[in-house]
mmCIF file of C-alpha atoms in Angstrom:
data_model
loop_
_atom_site.group_PDB
_atom_site.id
_atom_site.type_symbol
_atom_site.label_atom_id
_atom_site.label_comp_id
_atom_site.label_asym_id
_atom_site.label_seq_id
_atom_site.Cartn_x
_atom_site.Cartn_y
_atom_site.Cartn_z
ATOM 1 C CA MET R 150 -32.953 -32.844 138.679
ATOM 2 C CA ILE R 151 -35.381 -30.267 137.100
ATOM 3 C CA SER R 152 -36.074 -27.183 139.305
ATOM 4 C CA GLY R 153 -39.492 -25.792 139.798
ATOM 5 C CA ALA R 154 -38.680 -22.853 137.549
ATOM 6 C CA ASP R 155 -37.406 -25.086 134.749
ATOM 7 C CA GLU R 156 -40.527 -27.247 134.943
ATOM 8 C CA ARG R 157 -42.669 -24.388 134.141
ATOM 9 C CA PHE R 158 -40.822 -23.908 130.841
ATOM 10 C CA LEU R 159 -41.622 -27.474 129.875
ATOM 11 C CA THR R 160 -45.447 -26.800 129.882
ATOM 12 C CA ARG R 161 -47.429 -25.479 126.977
ATOM 13 C CA ASN R 162 -47.152 -21.936 128.353
ATOM 14 C CA GLY R 163 -43.328 -22.490 128.890
ATOM 15 C CA MET R 164 -42.955 -23.560 125.287
ATOM 16 C CA ALA R 165 -44.716 -20.338 124.225
ATOM 17 C CA ALA R 166 -42.470 -18.324 126.485
ATOM 18 C CA ARG R 167 -39.337 -19.817 124.810
ATOM 19 C CA GLN R 168 -40.785 -18.912 121.323
ATOM 20 C CA LEU R 169 -41.636 -15.452 122.552
ATOM 21 C CA ALA R 170 -38.058 -14.980 123.928
ATOM 22 C CA ALA R 171 -36.796 -15.535 120.404
ATOM 23 C CA LEU R 172 -39.265 -13.031 118.958
ATOM 24 C CA LEU R 173 -38.578 -10.470 121.536
ATOM 25 C CA LEU R 174 -34.801 -10.560 120.823
ATOM 26 C CA ASN R 175 -35.745 -8.421 117.785
ATOM 27 C CA HIS R 176 -37.406 -5.597 119.695
ATOM 28 C CA ASP R 177 -35.783 -2.517 121.164
ATOM 29 C CA ALA R 178 -36.545 -1.340 124.687
ATOM 30 C CA ASP R 179 -39.234 1.437 125.009
ATOM 31 C CA THR R 180 -41.052 0.218 121.886
ATOM 32 C CA ARG R 181 -44.576 -0.975 121.430
ATOM 33 C CA LEU R 182 -45.032 -4.755 121.312
ATOM 34 C CA PRO R 183 -47.271 -6.448 118.854
ATOM 35 C CA ARG R 184 -50.772 -7.232 120.056
ATOM 36 C CA LEU R 185 -51.438 -10.490 121.928
ATOM 37 C CA ARG R 186 -53.486 -11.803 119.039
ATOM 38 C CA ASP R 187 -50.665 -10.889 116.680
ATOM 39 C CA PHE R 188 -48.211 -13.043 118.718
ATOM 40 C CA ALA R 189 -50.907 -15.653 119.013
ATOM 41 C CA GLY R 190 -51.266 -15.863 115.293
ATOM 42 C CA GLU R 191 -47.586 -16.176 114.761
ATOM 43 C CA LEU R 192 -47.121 -18.872 117.378
ATOM 44 C CA LYS R 193 -50.376 -20.546 116.523
ATOM 45 C CA VAL R 194 -51.450 -20.514 120.172
ATOM 46 C CA GLY R 195 -54.313 -18.727 122.058
ATOM 47 C CA ASN R 196 -54.154 -15.276 123.522
ATOM 48 C CA GLY R 197 -54.150 -16.743 127.070
ATOM 49 C CA THR R 198 -50.972 -18.798 126.250
ATOM 50 C CA VAL R 199 -49.267 -15.858 125.009
ATOM 51 C CA GLN R 200 -50.221 -13.856 128.102
ATOM 52 C CA ALA R 201 -48.890 -16.597 130.302
ATOM 53 C CA GLY R 202 -45.710 -16.927 128.317
ATOM 54 C CA LEU R 203 -44.930 -13.237 128.751
ATOM 55 C CA GLN R 204 -45.557 -13.502 132.419
ATOM 56 C CA LEU R 205 -43.176 -16.275 132.689
ATOM 57 C CA LEU R 206 -40.496 -14.331 130.959
ATOM 58 C CA GLU R 207 -41.117 -11.413 133.261
ATOM 59 C CA GLU R 208 -40.821 -13.623 136.359
ATOM 60 C CA ALA R 209 -37.537 -14.913 134.923
ATOM 61 C CA GLY R 210 -36.140 -11.444 134.750
ATOM 62 C CA ALA R 211 -35.891 -11.681 130.952
ATOM 63 C CA VAL R 212 -38.199 -8.752 130.149
ATOM 64 C CA GLU R 213 -40.253 -5.961 131.789
ATOM 65 C CA THR R 214 -43.386 -4.697 130.158
ATOM 66 C CA ARG R 215 -45.837 -2.056 130.831
ATOM 67 C CA ALA R 216 -49.422 -1.468 129.614
ATOM 68 C CA ARG R 217 -50.046 2.134 128.343
ATOM 69 C CA GLY R 218 -53.759 1.971 127.873
ATOM 70 C CA HIS R 219 -54.985 2.529 124.327
ATOM 71 C CA LEU R 220 -51.374 2.994 123.293
ATOM 72 C CA GLY R 221 -50.782 -0.849 123.844
ATOM 73 C CA THR R 222 -48.071 -2.724 125.762
ATOM 74 C CA PHE R 223 -44.470 -1.556 125.714
ATOM 75 C CA LEU R 224 -41.204 -3.396 126.262
ATOM 76 C CA VAL R 225 -39.609 -1.393 129.033
ATOM 77 C CA ARG R 226 -36.528 -3.560 129.454
ATOM 78 C CA ALA R 227 -35.024 -6.681 127.967
ATOM 79 C CA ASP R 228 -32.034 -8.819 129.158
ATOM 80 C CA ARG R 229 -30.852 -10.213 125.802
ATOM 81 C CA ALA R 230 -28.532 -12.735 127.458
ATOM 82 C CA VAL R 231 -31.450 -14.181 129.329
ATOM 83 C CA LEU R 232 -33.682 -14.095 126.354
ATOM 84 C CA TRP R 233 -31.163 -15.863 124.344
ATOM 85 C CA ARG R 234 -30.858 -18.630 126.964
ATOM 86 C CA MET R 235 -34.584 -18.939 127.263
ATOM 87 C CA ALA R 236 -35.042 -19.165 123.467
ATOM 88 C CA GLY R 237 -32.542 -22.099 123.509
ATOM 89 C CA LEU R 238 -30.596 -20.644 120.491
ATOM 90 C CA GLY R 239 -27.130 -21.898 121.626
ATOM 91 C CA THR R 240 -23.732 -20.631 120.641
ATOM 92 C CA LEU R 241 -23.060 -18.958 117.344
ATOM 93 C CA LEU R 242 -19.913 -20.327 115.640
ATOM 94 C CA ALA R 243 -17.857 -18.455 113.193
ATOM 95 C CA ALA R 244 -15.037 -19.962 110.964
ATOM 96 C CA MET R 245 -11.952 -17.774 110.402
ATOM 97 C CA PRO R 246 -8.549 -18.165 108.894
ATOM 98 C CA LEU R 247 -5.705 -19.376 111.076
ATOM 99 C CA PRO R 248 -4.708 -16.458 113.363
ATOM 100 C CA TYR R 249 -1.156 -16.116 112.260
ATOM 101 C CA SER R 250 -1.199 -12.368 112.020
ATOM 102 C CA HIS R 251 -2.053 -9.576 114.419
ATOM 103 C CA ARG R 252 -4.647 -8.507 111.824
ATOM 104 C CA TYR R 253 -6.566 -11.815 112.247
ATOM 105 C CA GLU R 254 -6.039 -11.709 116.017
ATOM 106 C CA GLY R 255 -7.534 -8.219 116.089
ATOM 107 C CA LEU R 256 -10.456 -9.292 113.809
ATOM 108 C CA ALA R 257 -11.181 -12.318 116.083
ATOM 109 C CA THR R 258 -11.022 -10.051 119.159
ATOM 110 C CA GLY R 259 -13.390 -7.566 117.639
ATOM 111 C CA LEU R 260 -15.907 -10.162 116.561
ATOM 112 C CA ARG R 261 -15.966 -11.755 119.944
ATOM 113 C CA ALA R 262 -16.708 -8.424 121.655
ATOM 114 C CA ALA R 263 -19.371 -7.388 119.171
ATOM 115 C CA PHE R 264 -21.291 -10.679 119.650
ATOM 116 C CA GLU R 265 -20.951 -10.473 123.355
ATOM 117 C CA GLU R 266 -22.323 -6.891 123.275
ATOM 118 C CA ALA R 267 -25.301 -8.126 121.363
ATOM 119 C CA GLY R 268 -25.982 -10.707 124.043
ATOM 120 C CA SER R 269 -25.072 -13.771 121.952
ATOM 121 C CA PRO R 270 -22.930 -16.617 123.094
ATOM 122 C CA PHE R 271 -20.156 -16.819 120.359
ATOM 123 C CA ALA R 272 -17.264 -19.020 119.596
ATOM 124 C CA ILE R 273 -14.674 -19.184 116.783
ATOM 125 C CA THR R 274 -13.074 -22.082 114.971
ATOM 126 C CA PHE R 275 -9.997 -21.629 112.713
ATOM 127 C CA MET R 276 -9.846 -23.310 109.280
ATOM 128 C CA ARG R 277 -7.372 -22.960 106.537
ATOM 129 C CA GLY R 278 -8.829 -21.968 103.151
ATOM 130 C CA ALA R 279 -12.129 -20.157 102.168
ATOM 131 C CA SER R 280 -13.375 -23.313 100.397
ATOM 132 C CA THR R 281 -12.936 -25.362 103.622
ATOM 133 C CA ARG R 282 -14.894 -22.702 105.626
ATOM 134 C CA LEU R 283 -17.515 -22.535 102.990
ATOM 135 C CA ALA R 284 -18.113 -26.310 103.148
ATOM 136 C CA ALA R 285 -18.502 -26.119 106.902
ATOM 137 C CA LEU R 286 -21.076 -23.299 106.451
ATOM 138 C CA LEU R 287 -23.005 -25.230 103.817
ATOM 139 C CA GLU R 288 -23.062 -28.322 105.925
ATOM 140 C CA GLY R 289 -24.416 -26.382 108.945
ATOM 141 C CA LYS R 290 -21.325 -26.948 111.061
ATOM 142 C CA VAL R 291 -20.802 -23.222 111.482
ATOM 143 C CA ASP R 292 -23.109 -20.166 111.368
ATOM 144 C CA LEU R 293 -20.736 -17.610 109.813
ATOM 145 C CA VAL R 294 -17.598 -17.570 107.755
ATOM 146 C CA VAL R 295 -15.023 -14.819 107.582
ATOM 147 C CA LEU R 296 -13.130 -14.366 104.319
ATOM 148 C CA SER R 297 -12.109 -11.700 101.896
ATOM 149 C CA ARG R 298 -14.842 -9.681 100.092
ATOM 150 C CA PHE R 299 -13.224 -10.926 96.862
ATOM 151 C CA ALA R 300 -13.814 -14.579 97.761
ATOM 152 C CA ALA R 301 -17.172 -13.802 99.229
ATOM 153 C CA ASP R 302 -18.468 -12.336 95.997
ATOM 154 C CA ARG R 303 -17.229 -15.235 94.001
ATOM 155 C CA LEU R 304 -18.792 -17.915 96.348
ATOM 156 C CA ALA R 305 -22.086 -16.039 96.698
ATOM 157 C CA SER R 306 -22.556 -16.290 92.958
ATOM 158 C CA ASP R 307 -22.247 -20.041 93.037
ATOM 159 C CA HIS R 308 -23.666 -21.050 96.494
ATOM 160 C CA PRO R 309 -26.764 -20.253 98.696
ATOM 161 C CA VAL R 310 -24.933 -17.900 100.887
ATOM 162 C CA GLU R 311 -25.255 -14.181 101.417
ATOM 163 C CA LEU R 312 -23.135 -11.231 102.612
ATOM 164 C CA VAL R 313 -23.653 -10.290 106.217
ATOM 165 C CA ALA R 314 -21.026 -7.624 106.451
ATOM 166 C CA ASP R 315 -18.178 -5.918 104.764
ATOM 167 C CA LEU R 316 -15.784 -4.442 107.387
ATOM 168 C CA GLY R 317 -13.911 -2.314 104.907
ATOM 169 C CA ALA R 318 -10.419 -1.941 103.454
ATOM 170 C CA GLU R 319 -7.362 -3.532 105.228
ATOM 171 C CA THR R 320 -9.556 -5.485 107.664
ATOM 172 C CA TYR R 321 -8.693 -8.835 106.190
ATOM 173 C CA VAL R 322 -5.119 -8.217 104.904
ATOM 174 C CA GLY R 323 -2.988 -5.141 104.599
ATOM 175 C CA SER R 324 -1.723 -6.138 101.092
ATOM 176 C CA HIS R 325 -0.337 -8.992 98.959
ATOM 177 C CA GLY R 326 2.927 -9.243 97.309
ATOM 178 C CA LEU R 327 5.085 -11.499 95.221
ATOM 179 C CA LEU R 328 7.594 -13.369 97.333
ATOM 180 C CA LEU R 329 10.826 -14.502 95.554
ATOM 181 C CA ARG R 330 13.575 -16.626 97.031
ATOM 182 C CA ARG R 331 16.634 -14.414 97.338
ATOM 183 C CA GLY R 332 19.221 -15.136 94.443
ATOM 184 C CA VAL R 333 16.534 -16.501 92.130
ATOM 185 C CA ALA R 334 15.569 -14.480 89.031
ATOM 186 C CA LEU R 335 11.795 -13.970 88.378
ATOM 187 C CA GLU R 336 12.359 -14.806 84.826
ATOM 188 C CA THR R 337 13.902 -18.257 85.622
ATOM 189 C CA LYS R 338 12.511 -21.055 83.502
ATOM 190 C CA GLY R 339 10.748 -23.657 85.434
ATOM 191 C CA LEU R 340 10.249 -21.311 88.383
ATOM 192 C CA ARG R 341 8.566 -23.241 91.207
ATOM 193 C CA VAL R 342 5.576 -21.407 92.477
ATOM 194 C CA ALA R 343 3.813 -22.320 95.766
ATOM 195 C CA VAL R 344 0.057 -22.146 95.667
ATOM 196 C CA ASP R 345 -2.594 -22.923 98.217
ATOM 197 C CA SER R 346 -5.633 -24.032 96.176
ATOM 198 C CA SER R 347 -7.814 -23.907 99.275
ATOM 199 C CA SER R 348 -7.379 -20.229 99.323
ATOM 200 C CA GLU R 349 -9.598 -18.456 96.763
ATOM 201 C CA ASP R 350 -7.610 -15.250 96.989
ATOM 202 C CA LEU R 351 -4.116 -16.602 96.664
ATOM 203 C CA ARG R 352 -4.949 -19.070 93.963
ATOM 204 C CA MET R 353 -6.468 -16.221 91.800
ATOM 205 C CA LEU R 354 -3.732 -13.780 92.570
ATOM 206 C CA ALA R 355 -0.972 -16.320 91.716
ATOM 207 C CA ALA R 356 -2.773 -17.203 88.433
ATOM 208 C CA GLN R 357 -2.875 -13.473 87.492
ATOM 209 C CA ALA R 358 0.683 -12.798 88.664
ATOM 210 C CA PHE R 359 2.047 -15.643 86.466
ATOM 211 C CA ALA R 360 -0.464 -15.355 83.659
ATOM 212 C CA GLY R 361 1.139 -16.196 80.230
ATOM 213 C CA ARG R 362 3.872 -18.331 81.621
ATOM 214 C CA ASP R 363 3.544 -21.990 80.736
ATOM 215 C CA ASP R 364 7.013 -22.778 82.185
ATOM 216 C CA VAL R 365 5.912 -22.308 85.781
ATOM 217 C CA GLU R 366 5.796 -25.507 88.094
ATOM 218 C CA TRP R 367 2.953 -25.180 90.572
ATOM 219 C CA ILE R 368 3.751 -26.626 93.995
ATOM 220 C CA GLU R 369 0.657 -27.250 96.115
ATOM 221 C CA SER R 370 1.244 -26.185 99.693
ATOM 222 C CA SER R 371 -0.208 -24.534 102.772
ATOM 223 C CA TYR R 372 0.901 -21.031 103.697
ATOM 224 C CA MET R 373 1.887 -22.388 107.101
ATOM 225 C CA GLN R 374 4.640 -24.486 105.311
ATOM 226 C CA LEU R 375 6.106 -21.630 103.254
ATOM 227 C CA ARG R 376 8.938 -20.822 105.602
ATOM 228 C CA GLY R 377 10.382 -24.400 105.404
ATOM 229 C CA LEU R 378 9.746 -24.765 101.725
ATOM 230 C CA PHE R 379 11.724 -21.526 100.960
ATOM 231 C CA ALA R 380 14.524 -22.490 103.482
ATOM 232 C CA ARG R 381 14.900 -25.894 101.977
ATOM 233 C CA GLU R 382 14.778 -24.406 98.386
ATOM 234 C CA ARG R 383 11.793 -26.419 97.493
ATOM 235 C CA VAL R 384 9.931 -23.431 96.139
ATOM 236 C CA ASP R 385 11.170 -20.202 94.428
ATOM 237 C CA ALA R 386 8.193 -17.841 94.583
ATOM 238 C CA THR R 387 4.643 -17.368 95.678
ATOM 239 C CA VAL R 388 1.956 -14.686 96.185
ATOM 240 C CA TRP R 389 1.206 -14.082 99.841
ATOM 241 C CA ASN R 390 -0.354 -11.813 102.353
ATOM 242 C CA LEU R 391 2.406 -9.367 103.448
ATOM 243 C CA ASP R 392 1.205 -8.969 107.105
ATOM 244 C CA GLU R 393 4.238 -9.693 109.301
ATOM 245 C CA VAL R 394 5.997 -11.583 106.300
ATOM 246 C CA SER R 395 9.392 -10.892 107.570
ATOM 247 C CA ASP R 396 8.656 -12.674 110.925
ATOM 248 C CA HIS R 397 7.181 -15.680 109.195
ATOM 249 C CA LEU R 398 9.557 -16.129 106.257
ATOM 250 C CA GLY R 399 12.838 -14.752 107.413
ATOM 251 C CA PRO R 400 15.526 -12.755 105.468
ATOM 252 C CA ASP R 401 16.093 -15.206 102.561
ATOM 253 C CA VAL R 402 12.882 -14.066 100.840
ATOM 254 C CA GLU R 403 12.479 -10.758 99.022
ATOM 255 C CA VAL R 404 9.224 -9.035 98.413
ATOM 256 C CA LEU R 405 8.227 -7.654 94.994
ATOM 257 C CA PRO R 406 5.067 -5.624 94.177
ATOM 258 C CA LEU R 407 2.310 -7.270 92.255
ATOM 259 C CA GLY R 408 1.580 -5.782 88.830
ATOM 260 C CA GLU R 409 -0.375 -2.604 88.991
ATOM 261 C CA GLU R 410 -3.343 -4.042 86.902
ATOM 262 C CA ILE R 411 -3.696 -6.756 89.600
ATOM 263 C CA THR R 412 -3.636 -4.521 92.629
ATOM 264 C CA ARG R 413 -5.943 -1.935 90.839
ATOM 265 C CA GLU R 414 -8.531 -4.600 90.193
ATOM 266 C CA LEU R 415 -8.367 -6.531 93.500
ATOM 267 C CA ALA R 416 -6.823 -4.325 96.202
ATOM 268 C CA LEU R 417 -9.988 -3.144 97.879
ATOM 269 C CA ARG R 418 -12.109 -6.350 97.762
ATOM 270 C CA ASN R 419 -9.083 -8.486 98.477
ATOM 271 C CA SER R 420 -8.163 -6.544 101.589
ATOM 272 C CA SER R 421 -11.703 -6.227 103.019
ATOM 273 C CA ALA R 422 -12.924 -8.799 105.613
ATOM 274 C CA ALA R 423 -16.317 -10.044 104.792
ATOM 275 C CA LEU R 424 -18.849 -12.186 106.869
ATOM 276 C CA ILE R 425 -21.090 -14.647 104.921
ATOM 277 C CA ALA R 426 -23.911 -16.833 106.154
ATOM 278 C CA ARG R 427 -26.377 -19.442 104.642
ATOM 279 C CA THR R 428 -29.032 -17.659 102.524
ATOM 280 C CA GLU R 429 -31.877 -19.361 104.634
ATOM 281 C CA GLY R 430 -29.907 -18.240 107.737
ATOM 282 C CA ALA R 431 -29.663 -19.830 111.147
ATOM 283 C CA GLY R 432 -32.347 -18.792 113.653
ATOM 284 C CA ALA R 433 -29.737 -17.675 116.085
ATOM 285 C CA LEU R 434 -27.939 -15.472 113.579
ATOM 286 C CA GLU R 435 -31.225 -13.757 112.523
ATOM 287 C CA ALA R 436 -32.018 -13.083 116.159
ATOM 288 C CA VAL R 437 -28.710 -11.098 116.680
ATOM 289 C CA ARG R 438 -27.936 -9.739 113.158
ATOM 290 C CA ALA R 439 -29.492 -6.322 113.603
ATOM 291 C CA TRP R 440 -27.715 -5.839 117.027
ATOM 292 C CA LEU R 441 -24.221 -6.293 115.807
ATOM 293 C CA ASN R 442 -21.914 -3.407 116.099
ATOM 294 C CA PHE R 443 -19.394 -3.853 113.287
ATOM 295 C CA ASP R 444 -17.733 -0.425 114.069
ATOM 296 C CA LEU R 445 -16.701 -2.018 117.381
ATOM 297 C CA VAL R 446 -15.049 -4.897 115.415
ATOM 298 C CA THR R 447 -12.809 -2.574 113.355
ATOM 299 C CA LYS R 448 -12.121 -0.333 116.412
ATOM 300 C CA LEU R 449 -10.776 -3.270 118.491
ATOM 301 C CA GLN R 450 -8.906 -4.668 115.460
ATOM 302 C CA GLY R 451 -7.099 -1.252 115.153
ATOM 303 C CA GLU R 452 -6.241 -1.311 118.889
ATOM 304 C CA VAL R 453 -4.709 -4.721 118.573
ATOM 305 C CA LEU R 454 -2.723 -3.807 115.465
ATOM 306 C CA ARG R 455 -1.357 -0.702 117.298
ATOM 307 C CA GLY R 456 -0.462 -2.733 120.311
ATOM 308 C CA GLU R 457 -2.975 -0.905 122.529
ATOM 309 C CA ARG R 458 -5.036 -4.007 123.338
ATOM 310 C CA VAL R 459 -4.073 -7.711 124.119
ATOM 311 C CA PRO R 460 -5.913 -10.014 121.634
ATOM 312 C CA LEU R 461 -8.690 -11.926 123.306
ATOM 313 C CA TYR R 462 -10.666 -14.544 121.420
#
């Protein structure tokens, strides 16, 4: 059953109030608001409808405004959570890699806190592979994708996506290394190398690490299968994220450094977490984008990595 308050937001004035709520999400407290006729022109309604819409938002506790004579009308206070709900923007959904490491858990924890601080309902879905997450973004199934800056740059050059944020070095991975099954020589002919083609980073790094070797047998796999593949001697080597590698792969795998030319070229972009969105952008993301505190993301990620905070996402 629709309450009296809800019924008011189904009227012409109420619809204007919902549109105004979305616009007011982009205004700071104690700043002058556009003139009524400017709002009216943007919403294609009359001045009286804008005035009534603002009054509805005030009555709902979403905003408080004050007229200051010739200086105009100022936004005294805004409850972003209420404005968000009034605007009907829904929940923002971000796609991340599977949270198999504390670094990813910390990243998810930080993102959740940053969006909550900005007054936006937020949720995370976990998907293996940057290409899978990209497809979900392009199809409109998610609003944001988390991946490495290296992958983000490559994908942005071929698809209608744009960079929202680069969180800095070692926010995505600490480093990558070459994993070799203990007792197997790297020079072994017919070396079986696991590769996850859905991961832009790992595919490119593996290609560079074994460049010039036509004797390598590529074994398509998921990084979640690596422990079993190494244990059953189904693969001999791979390139992988070294975060917590000993916990995931056990003692029968040794870690070798990648070639200096690879680490020099890719270390920074490969280790940085990036957020990308569709170039046209979802209305909800545009409404919250300027309010996101990415320093909070990295702060909380660091606390999770140091064991000072329990992951919450």
